[in-house]
CSV table of C-alpha atoms in Angstrom, one decimal:
chain,number,residue,atom,x,y,z
A,1,MET,CA,68.9,-114.7,-13.6
A,2,THR,CA,69.1,-116.6,-16.8
A,3,GLN,CA,66.8,-116.3,-19.9
A,4,LYS,CA,64.6,-119.2,-18.8
A,5,PRO,CA,61.4,-119.6,-20.9
A,6,LEU,CA,58.0,-120.2,-19.5
A,7,TYR,CA,56.6,-123.7,-19.5
A,8,ARG,CA,53.7,-124.7,-21.5
A,9,SER,CA,52.0,-126.1,-18.4
A,10,LEU,CA,50.3,-123.9,-16.1
A,11,ASP,CA,51.0,-126.0,-13.1
A,12,ALA,CA,54.8,-126.0,-14.0
A,13,ASN,CA,54.8,-122.2,-14.2
A,14,LEU,CA,52.9,-122.0,-11.0
A,15,ALA,CA,55.4,-124.3,-9.3
A,16,LEU,CA,58.3,-122.2,-10.5
A,17,LEU,CA,56.9,-119.0,-9.0
A,18,GLU,CA,55.8,-120.8,-5.8
A,19,GLU,CA,59.4,-121.8,-5.4
A,20,MET,CA,60.5,-118.4,-6.0
A,21,PHE,CA,58.0,-116.3,-4.0
A,22,GLY,CA,56.0,-119.0,-2.1
A,23,ARG,CA,57.4,-117.8,1.4
A,24,SER,CA,56.4,-114.0,0.7
A,25,ASP,CA,53.1,-113.4,2.0
A,26,ASP,CA,52.3,-110.4,-0.6
A,27,PHE,CA,52.6,-113.1,-3.5
A,28,TYR,CA,49.0,-113.6,-4.9
A,29,THR,CA,48.0,-116.1,-7.3
A,30,LYS,CA,44.3,-116.9,-8.4
A,31,ARG,CA,43.3,-119.9,-10.6
A,32,LEU,CA,40.3,-119.1,-12.8
A,33,MET,CA,38.6,-120.2,-16.0
A,34,LEU,CA,38.4,-117.9,-19.0
A,35,ALA,CA,36.3,-119.0,-22.1
A,36,GLY,CA,36.9,-122.6,-20.6
A,37,ILE,CA,40.6,-122.3,-20.5
A,38,PRO,CA,42.4,-123.0,-17.2
A,39,CYS,CA,44.3,-119.8,-16.5
A,40,ALA,CA,46.0,-118.1,-13.2
A,41,ILE,CA,46.7,-114.7,-12.2
A,42,VAL,CA,49.8,-113.8,-10.4
A,43,MET,CA,50.6,-110.5,-8.7
A,44,PHE,CA,52.1,-108.7,-5.6
A,45,THR,CA,49.1,-107.4,-3.7
A,46,GLY,CA,51.1,-104.4,-2.5
A,47,LEU,CA,52.1,-103.3,-5.9
A,48,SER,CA,48.9,-104.3,-8.0
A,49,SER,CA,45.0,-103.9,-7.4
A,50,PRO,CA,43.1,-107.3,-7.4
A,51,GLU,CA,39.9,-105.4,-7.9
A,52,LYS,CA,41.1,-103.7,-11.1
A,53,LEU,CA,42.2,-107.2,-12.7
A,54,CYS,CA,38.8,-108.8,-11.5
A,55,ARG,CA,36.9,-106.0,-13.6
A,56,MET,CA,39.4,-107.0,-16.5
A,57,ALA,CA,38.9,-110.7,-16.3
A,58,LEU,CA,35.0,-110.7,-16.0
A,59,ASP,CA,34.9,-109.2,-19.5
A,60,MET,CA,36.1,-112.5,-20.8
A,61,LEU,CA,34.3,-114.9,-18.7
A,62,ASP,CA,31.4,-115.4,-21.2
A,63,ARG,CA,33.3,-115.6,-24.5
A,64,ASP,CA,33.1,-118.5,-26.8
A,65,PRO,CA,36.2,-120.8,-26.7
A,66,ALA,CA,35.7,-121.9,-30.4
A,67,MET,CA,35.9,-118.2,-31.2
A,68,LEU,CA,39.0,-117.8,-29.4
A,69,GLY,CA,40.7,-121.0,-30.7
A,70,GLY,CA,42.1,-122.3,-27.4
A,71,GLY,CA,45.0,-121.0,-25.3
A,72,GLU,CA,46.8,-119.5,-28.3
A,73,GLY,CA,43.8,-117.7,-29.4
A,74,LEU,CA,42.9,-116.4,-26.0
A,75,CYS,CA,46.6,-114.9,-25.8
A,76,ASP,CA,46.4,-113.7,-29.2
A,77,TYR,CA,43.0,-112.0,-28.6
A,78,LEU,CA,44.3,-110.2,-25.3
A,79,LEU,CA,47.2,-109.0,-26.8
A,80,THR,CA,46.0,-107.7,-30.0
A,81,GLN,CA,42.1,-107.2,-30.0
A,82,SER,CA,40.8,-107.1,-26.6
A,83,ARG,CA,40.0,-103.6,-24.9
A,84,VAL,CA,41.6,-104.7,-21.9
A,85,PRO,CA,44.7,-102.6,-21.3
A,86,ALA,CA,47.2,-105.3,-21.7
A,87,GLU,CA,50.9,-104.7,-22.4
A,88,PRO,CA,51.7,-104.9,-26.3
A,89,ASP,CA,54.5,-107.6,-25.6
A,90,ALA,CA,53.9,-111.0,-24.3
A,91,VAL,CA,55.9,-112.4,-21.4
A,92,GLU,CA,58.0,-115.3,-22.7
A,93,ASP,CA,60.7,-115.8,-20.0
A,94,CYS,CA,61.1,-115.9,-16.3
A,95,THR,CA,63.2,-112.8,-16.1
A,96,ALA,CA,60.7,-110.7,-17.8
A,97,LEU,CA,57.9,-112.1,-15.7
A,98,VAL,CA,59.7,-111.4,-12.3
A,99,GLU,CA,60.5,-107.7,-13.6
A,100,LEU,CA,57.1,-107.1,-14.5
A,101,LEU,CA,55.6,-108.4,-11.3
A,102,SER,CA,57.9,-106.3,-9.2
A,103,ASN,CA,57.0,-103.3,-11.2
A,104,GLY,CA,53.3,-103.7,-10.1
A,105,LEU,CA,51.8,-105.4,-13.3
A,106,SER,CA,49.7,-108.5,-13.1
A,107,VAL,CA,50.4,-111.4,-15.4
A,108,LEU,CA,47.9,-113.8,-16.7
A,109,LEU,CA,49.5,-117.4,-17.2
A,110,ILE,CA,47.4,-119.6,-19.6
A,111,ASP,CA,47.5,-123.4,-19.9
A,112,GLY,CA,49.1,-124.7,-22.8
A,113,VAL,CA,50.8,-121.6,-23.8
A,114,ARG,CA,54.5,-120.5,-23.1
A,115,ARG,CA,53.4,-116.8,-23.2
A,116,GLY,CA,51.9,-114.6,-20.4
A,117,VAL,CA,49.7,-111.5,-20.8
A,118,ALA,CA,50.8,-108.5,-18.5
A,119,PHE,CA,48.1,-106.0,-17.3
A,120,SER,CA,48.5,-102.4,-16.2
A,121,THR,CA,47.0,-102.8,-12.6
A,122,GLN,CA,49.5,-100.7,-10.7
A,123,GLU,CA,48.2,-99.4,-7.4
A,124,MET,CA,51.3,-98.8,-5.3
A,125,PRO,CA,51.2,-96.2,-2.4
A,126,GLN,CA,53.3,-93.3,-3.3
A,127,ARG,CA,54.4,-89.8,-1.8
A,128,SER,CA,52.6,-87.2,-3.4
A,129,ILE,CA,54.4,-84.2,-5.1
A,130,SER,CA,55.4,-81.7,-2.7
A,131,THR,CA,57.7,-78.7,-2.4
A,132,PRO,CA,61.3,-78.9,-2.7
A,133,MET,CA,63.4,-79.3,0.6
A,134,SER,CA,66.9,-78.4,-0.4
A,135,GLU,CA,66.5,-75.9,-3.3
A,136,GLY,CA,64.2,-73.1,-2.1
A,137,ASN,CA,63.1,-70.1,-4.2
A,138,LEU,CA,60.8,-67.3,-4.1
A,139,ARG,CA,59.0,-67.1,-7.6
A,140,GLY,CA,59.9,-70.4,-9.4
A,141,PRO,CA,57.6,-73.5,-9.6
A,142,GLN,CA,57.0,-75.3,-6.4
A,143,GLU,CA,57.1,-79.0,-7.5
A,144,ALA,CA,59.7,-81.5,-6.5
A,145,PHE,CA,60.5,-85.0,-8.1
A,146,THR,CA,59.2,-88.1,-6.3
A,147,GLU,CA,60.6,-91.6,-6.0
A,148,LEU,CA,58.2,-93.0,-8.8
A,149,LEU,CA,60.2,-92.8,-12.1
A,150,ARG,CA,56.9,-92.4,-14.4
A,151,ASN,CA,55.7,-89.6,-12.2
A,152,ASN,CA,59.0,-87.7,-12.7
A,153,ILE,CA,58.8,-88.3,-16.5
A,154,SER,CA,55.3,-86.7,-16.6
A,155,LEU,CA,56.6,-83.8,-14.6
A,156,LEU,CA,59.2,-83.0,-17.3
A,157,ARG,CA,56.8,-83.9,-20.1
A,158,ARG,CA,54.1,-81.4,-18.6
A,159,GLN,CA,56.7,-78.5,-18.6
A,160,PHE,CA,58.7,-79.3,-21.8
A,161,ARG,CA,55.9,-79.5,-24.3
A,162,THR,CA,57.7,-80.3,-27.5
A,163,GLY,CA,57.9,-83.2,-29.6
A,164,THR,CA,61.7,-83.2,-29.4
A,165,LEU,CA,61.9,-84.5,-25.8
A,166,VAL,CA,63.1,-88.1,-25.9
A,167,ALA,CA,62.6,-90.5,-22.7
A,168,GLU,CA,64.6,-93.7,-23.0
A,169,ILE,CA,63.5,-96.1,-20.0
A,170,SER,CA,66.0,-99.0,-19.5
A,171,THR,CA,66.8,-101.4,-16.6
A,172,ALA,CA,70.2,-101.2,-15.2
A,173,ARG,CA,72.5,-104.3,-14.8
A,174,THR,CA,72.2,-104.6,-11.3
A,175,ARG,CA,70.8,-107.0,-8.8
A,176,ALA,CA,67.9,-104.9,-7.9
A,177,LYS,CA,67.1,-104.4,-11.7
A,178,THR,CA,66.5,-100.7,-11.1
A,179,GLU,CA,64.8,-98.8,-13.8
A,180,TYR,CA,66.3,-95.5,-15.0
A,181,CYS,CA,65.3,-92.9,-17.8
A,182,LEU,CA,67.7,-90.9,-20.1
A,183,CYS,CA,65.9,-87.7,-21.1
A,184,TYR,CA,67.2,-85.3,-23.8
A,185,ASP,CA,66.2,-82.9,-26.5
A,186,SER,CA,66.9,-84.6,-29.8
A,187,THR,CA,67.8,-81.3,-31.5
A,188,LEU,CA,69.9,-79.7,-29.0
A,189,ALA,CA,71.8,-82.4,-27.3
A,190,PRO,CA,74.9,-83.6,-29.0
A,191,LYS,CA,74.5,-86.9,-30.4
A,192,GLU,CA,78.1,-88.1,-29.5
A,193,THR,CA,77.3,-87.0,-25.9
A,194,ILE,CA,73.9,-89.1,-25.7
A,195,ASP,CA,75.7,-91.9,-27.1
A,196,ALA,CA,78.7,-91.8,-24.8
A,197,LEU,CA,76.3,-91.4,-21.8
A,198,ARG,CA,74.0,-94.3,-23.0
A,199,GLU,CA,76.9,-96.7,-23.3
A,200,ARG,CA,78.1,-95.8,-20.0
A,201,LEU,CA,74.9,-96.4,-18.2
A,202,GLU,CA,74.4,-99.9,-20.0
A,203,ARG,CA,78.0,-100.8,-18.7
A,204,VAL,CA,77.0,-100.0,-15.0
A,205,GLU,CA,77.2,-103.3,-13.1
A,206,ILE,CA,77.0,-102.7,-9.2
A,207,PRO,CA,74.5,-104.3,-6.5
A,208,VAL,CA,72.4,-101.4,-6.2
A,209,LEU,CA,72.5,-98.3,-8.3
A,210,PRO,CA,73.1,-95.3,-6.2
A,211,ALA,CA,71.1,-92.3,-6.0
A,212,ALA,CA,73.0,-89.3,-7.8
A,213,ALA,CA,71.4,-86.2,-6.3
A,214,TYR,CA,71.7,-83.0,-8.4
A,215,THR,CA,68.4,-81.3,-8.6
A,216,GLU,CA,64.9,-82.2,-7.2
A,217,ARG,CA,63.2,-79.4,-9.2
A,218,PRO,CA,61.6,-80.4,-12.8
A,219,ALA,CA,61.7,-76.8,-13.7
A,220,THR,CA,65.6,-77.0,-13.3
A,221,ALA,CA,65.8,-80.1,-15.3
A,222,CYS,CA,63.6,-78.5,-17.9
A,223,ALA,CA,66.0,-75.7,-18.2
A,224,ARG,CA,69.0,-77.8,-18.5
A,225,LEU,CA,67.3,-79.9,-21.2
A,226,CYS,CA,66.7,-76.5,-23.0
A,227,GLU,CA,70.6,-75.9,-22.9
A,228,GLY,CA,71.2,-79.1,-24.8
A,229,LYS,CA,72.1,-81.3,-21.7
A,230,ALA,CA,70.8,-84.8,-20.6
A,231,VAL,CA,68.8,-85.7,-17.6
A,232,VAL,CA,68.9,-89.1,-16.0
A,233,LEU,CA,66.0,-90.1,-13.7
A,234,VAL,CA,66.3,-93.3,-11.3
A,235,ALA,CA,63.4,-95.1,-10.1
A,236,GLY,CA,63.4,-94.7,-6.2
A,237,CYS,CA,65.5,-91.4,-6.3
A,238,PRO,CA,63.4,-88.0,-6.0
A,239,TYR,CA,66.4,-86.5,-7.7
A,240,ALA,CA,67.5,-85.8,-11.4
A,241,LEU,CA,71.2,-86.4,-12.5
A,242,ILE,CA,72.1,-83.6,-15.1
A,243,VAL,CA,75.1,-84.4,-17.7
A,244,PRO,CA,77.1,-82.5,-18.3
A,245,SER,CA,77.3,-80.5,-15.3
A,246,PHE,CA,79.7,-77.4,-14.7
A,247,PHE,CA,80.9,-75.8,-11.3
A,248,ALA,CA,79.5,-72.5,-12.0
A,249,GLU,CA,75.8,-73.9,-12.2
A,250,HIS,CA,76.0,-74.6,-8.4
A,251,PHE,CA,75.6,-70.7,-7.9
A,252,GLU,CA,72.5,-70.4,-10.1
A,253,CYS,CA,68.9,-70.8,-9.0
A,254,LEU,CA,65.5,-70.1,-10.6
A,255,ASP,CA,64.9,-66.7,-8.9
A,256,ASP,CA,67.9,-65.3,-11.1
A,257,TYR,CA,65.8,-65.8,-14.0
A,258,ALA,CA,62.8,-64.4,-12.2
A,259,SER,CA,64.7,-61.2,-11.3
A,260,GLY,CA,66.3,-58.3,-13.1
A,261,ALA,CA,69.8,-58.8,-14.6
A,262,VAL,CA,71.5,-56.3,-12.5
A,263,PHE,CA,70.1,-57.6,-9.3
A,264,ALA,CA,70.6,-61.2,-10.2
A,265,GLY,CA,74.1,-60.5,-11.3
A,266,LEU,CA,75.0,-58.8,-8.0
A,267,ILE,CA,73.5,-61.5,-6.1
A,268,ARG,CA,75.6,-64.3,-8.0
A,269,ILE,CA,78.6,-62.0,-7.3
A,270,LEU,CA,77.8,-62.2,-3.6
A,271,LYS,CA,77.6,-65.9,-3.8
A,272,TYR,CA,80.9,-66.3,-5.4
A,273,LEU,CA,82.4,-64.0,-2.7
A,274,ALA,CA,80.7,-66.1,0.2
A,275,PHE,CA,82.2,-69.2,-1.5
A,276,LEU,CA,85.7,-67.8,-1.6
A,277,LEU,CA,85.4,-66.6,1.8
A,278,ALA,CA,84.4,-69.7,3.2
A,279,VAL,CA,87.0,-71.8,1.3
A,280,PHE,CA,90.0,-69.4,2.0
A,281,GLY,CA,88.9,-67.6,5.1
A,282,PRO,CA,90.2,-70.1,7.6
A,283,GLY,CA,93.6,-70.5,5.7
A,284,LEU,CA,93.9,-66.7,5.4
A,285,TYR,CA,93.3,-66.2,9.0
A,286,VAL,CA,95.9,-68.8,10.1
A,287,MET,CA,98.4,-67.5,7.7
A,288,ALA,CA,97.8,-63.7,9.1
A,289,VAL,CA,98.0,-64.5,12.8
A,290,ALA,CA,101.1,-67.0,12.5
A,291,PHE,CA,103.2,-65.7,9.9
A,292,ALA,CA,102.1,-62.0,8.8
A,293,PRO,CA,100.4,-60.3,11.7
A,294,GLU,CA,101.7,-57.0,10.5
A,295,ILE,CA,98.9,-57.0,8.0
A,296,ILE,CA,96.3,-57.0,10.7
A,297,PRO,CA,94.9,-53.7,12.0
A,298,ILE,CA,96.4,-52.8,15.3
A,299,ARG,CA,93.0,-52.8,17.2
A,300,LEU,CA,92.0,-56.3,15.7
A,301,LEU,CA,95.4,-57.5,16.3
A,302,THR,CA,95.2,-56.7,20.0
A,303,LYS,CA,91.9,-58.4,20.3
A,304,LEU,CA,93.3,-61.6,18.5
A,305,ALA,CA,96.5,-61.6,20.5
A,306,GLN,CA,94.1,-61.5,24.0
A,307,GLY,CA,92.2,-64.4,22.6
A,308,GLU,CA,95.2,-66.5,21.3
A,309,ALA,CA,96.7,-65.9,25.0
A,310,SER,CA,93.7,-67.8,26.5
A,311,THR,CA,93.7,-70.4,24.0
A,312,PRO,CA,95.9,-73.5,24.7
A,313,LEU,CA,96.0,-74.6,20.9
A,314,PRO,CA,98.0,-73.0,18.0
A,315,PRO,CA,96.1,-71.1,15.5
A,316,MET,CA,96.0,-74.1,13.0
A,317,LEU,CA,94.6,-76.8,15.3
A,318,GLU,CA,92.2,-74.0,16.6
A,319,MET,CA,90.7,-73.4,13.4
A,320,LEU,CA,90.5,-77.1,12.4
A,321,CYS,CA,88.6,-77.7,15.6
A,322,VAL,CA,86.1,-74.8,14.9
A,323,THR,CA,85.6,-76.2,11.4
A,324,LEU,CA,85.1,-79.8,12.8
A,325,LEU,CA,82.6,-78.3,15.4
A,326,LEU,CA,80.7,-76.5,12.7
A,327,GLU,CA,80.6,-79.5,10.6
A,328,ILE,CA,79.1,-81.6,13.6
A,329,VAL,CA,76.6,-79.0,14.4
A,330,ARG,CA,75.5,-79.0,10.5
A,331,GLU,CA,75.2,-82.7,10.5
A,332,ALA,CA,73.3,-82.9,13.6
A,333,GLY,CA,70.9,-80.5,12.5
A,334,LEU,CA,70.3,-82.2,9.3
A,335,ARG,CA,70.3,-85.9,10.3
A,336,ALA,CA,68.6,-85.5,13.7
A,337,PRO,CA,64.8,-85.9,14.2
A,338,GLN,CA,63.1,-82.8,13.4
A,339,SER,CA,62.0,-82.3,17.2
A,340,ILE,CA,65.7,-82.3,18.2
A,341,SER,CA,67.3,-80.7,15.0
A,342,HIS,CA,65.6,-77.4,15.8
A,343,THR,CA,67.3,-77.3,19.3
A,344,VAL,CA,70.7,-78.3,17.9
A,345,SER,CA,70.6,-75.7,15.4
A,346,LEU,CA,69.5,-73.0,18.0
A,347,VAL,CA,72.3,-74.1,20.6
A,348,GLY,CA,74.9,-74.0,17.9
A,349,ALA,CA,73.9,-70.5,16.9
A,350,LEU,CA,74.0,-69.3,20.5
A,351,ILE,CA,77.5,-70.7,21.1
A,352,ILE,CA,78.8,-69.2,17.9
A,353,GLY,CA,77.2,-65.8,18.6
A,354,GLU,CA,78.5,-65.9,22.2
A,355,THR,CA,82.1,-66.8,21.0
A,356,ALA,CA,82.0,-63.9,18.6
A,357,VAL,CA,80.8,-61.5,21.1
A,358,SER,CA,83.5,-62.5,23.5
A,359,ALA,CA,86.2,-62.5,20.8
A,360,GLY,CA,85.3,-58.8,20.2
């Protein structure tokens, strides 16, 4: 949308908004008189609270118009002197007006003034702060990010109580005008890293900003901030993107820091061994069965030979089919409705267990 300034006429501004949002039932307009000056309130009813706005507007109904100095005086009074919680900057163009309305703010348009006054009257339905679903631990904090950007910032600010935490809120150059926040510790994060990341984020031009999921725990994000890294929060995404990210960090969890060093080290070694086994185990099995059976113990080799004799597929295709079936069971248990996913997981476990027992 181009930077089109607002009209001086109240009717012209309302006609412009009616052309854009007139077919939307949640778009709300209300004409009223403030200090004898024609004004209008515009908002989206699902994002803003008309009750809050009415209480704010009633405070101005009995003001003397001579004291305010007409429309310009009323606008200046609301922006600089009034106790009404108005935003410090006036709304001067259509792009800013639409973005503020979409963020849940209410805007007061005044006849004869090319500016509007935005009020913080957000009352959007939101999901409460819950426990993390995909990053479980035993002793760490049990708070998870939500879809609201400012809630996520407050979760970080509550745990990272220093004056060096910087939270830069920006709007992505996308069609959906998605907000994001770049968080970092100004004394620990390298300046060149932050500058490069800020420049790349400003150049993003895609229809809708995708959700980059790295962690849903504010405690984990705070731990990364203490390491001098940057955290990017995106509106509508209950996850935080951590930059830079290293491969070894995927084997870490908060329980490692709540346990002894020896125990945490053994658990982390076990995680590495499990990862290597999951990645190289199928390939090593096919290699041993097809090309180097002499390295397999005799009793195990006899069992494998009996199993291969009753299988119509070669070892390579057999292993690919097993891996594919395991992925299907995992996706079905993850994506299916909760009432069905437990059944799928149970059936898959029974099948795998029966296969292991029959294979010896």
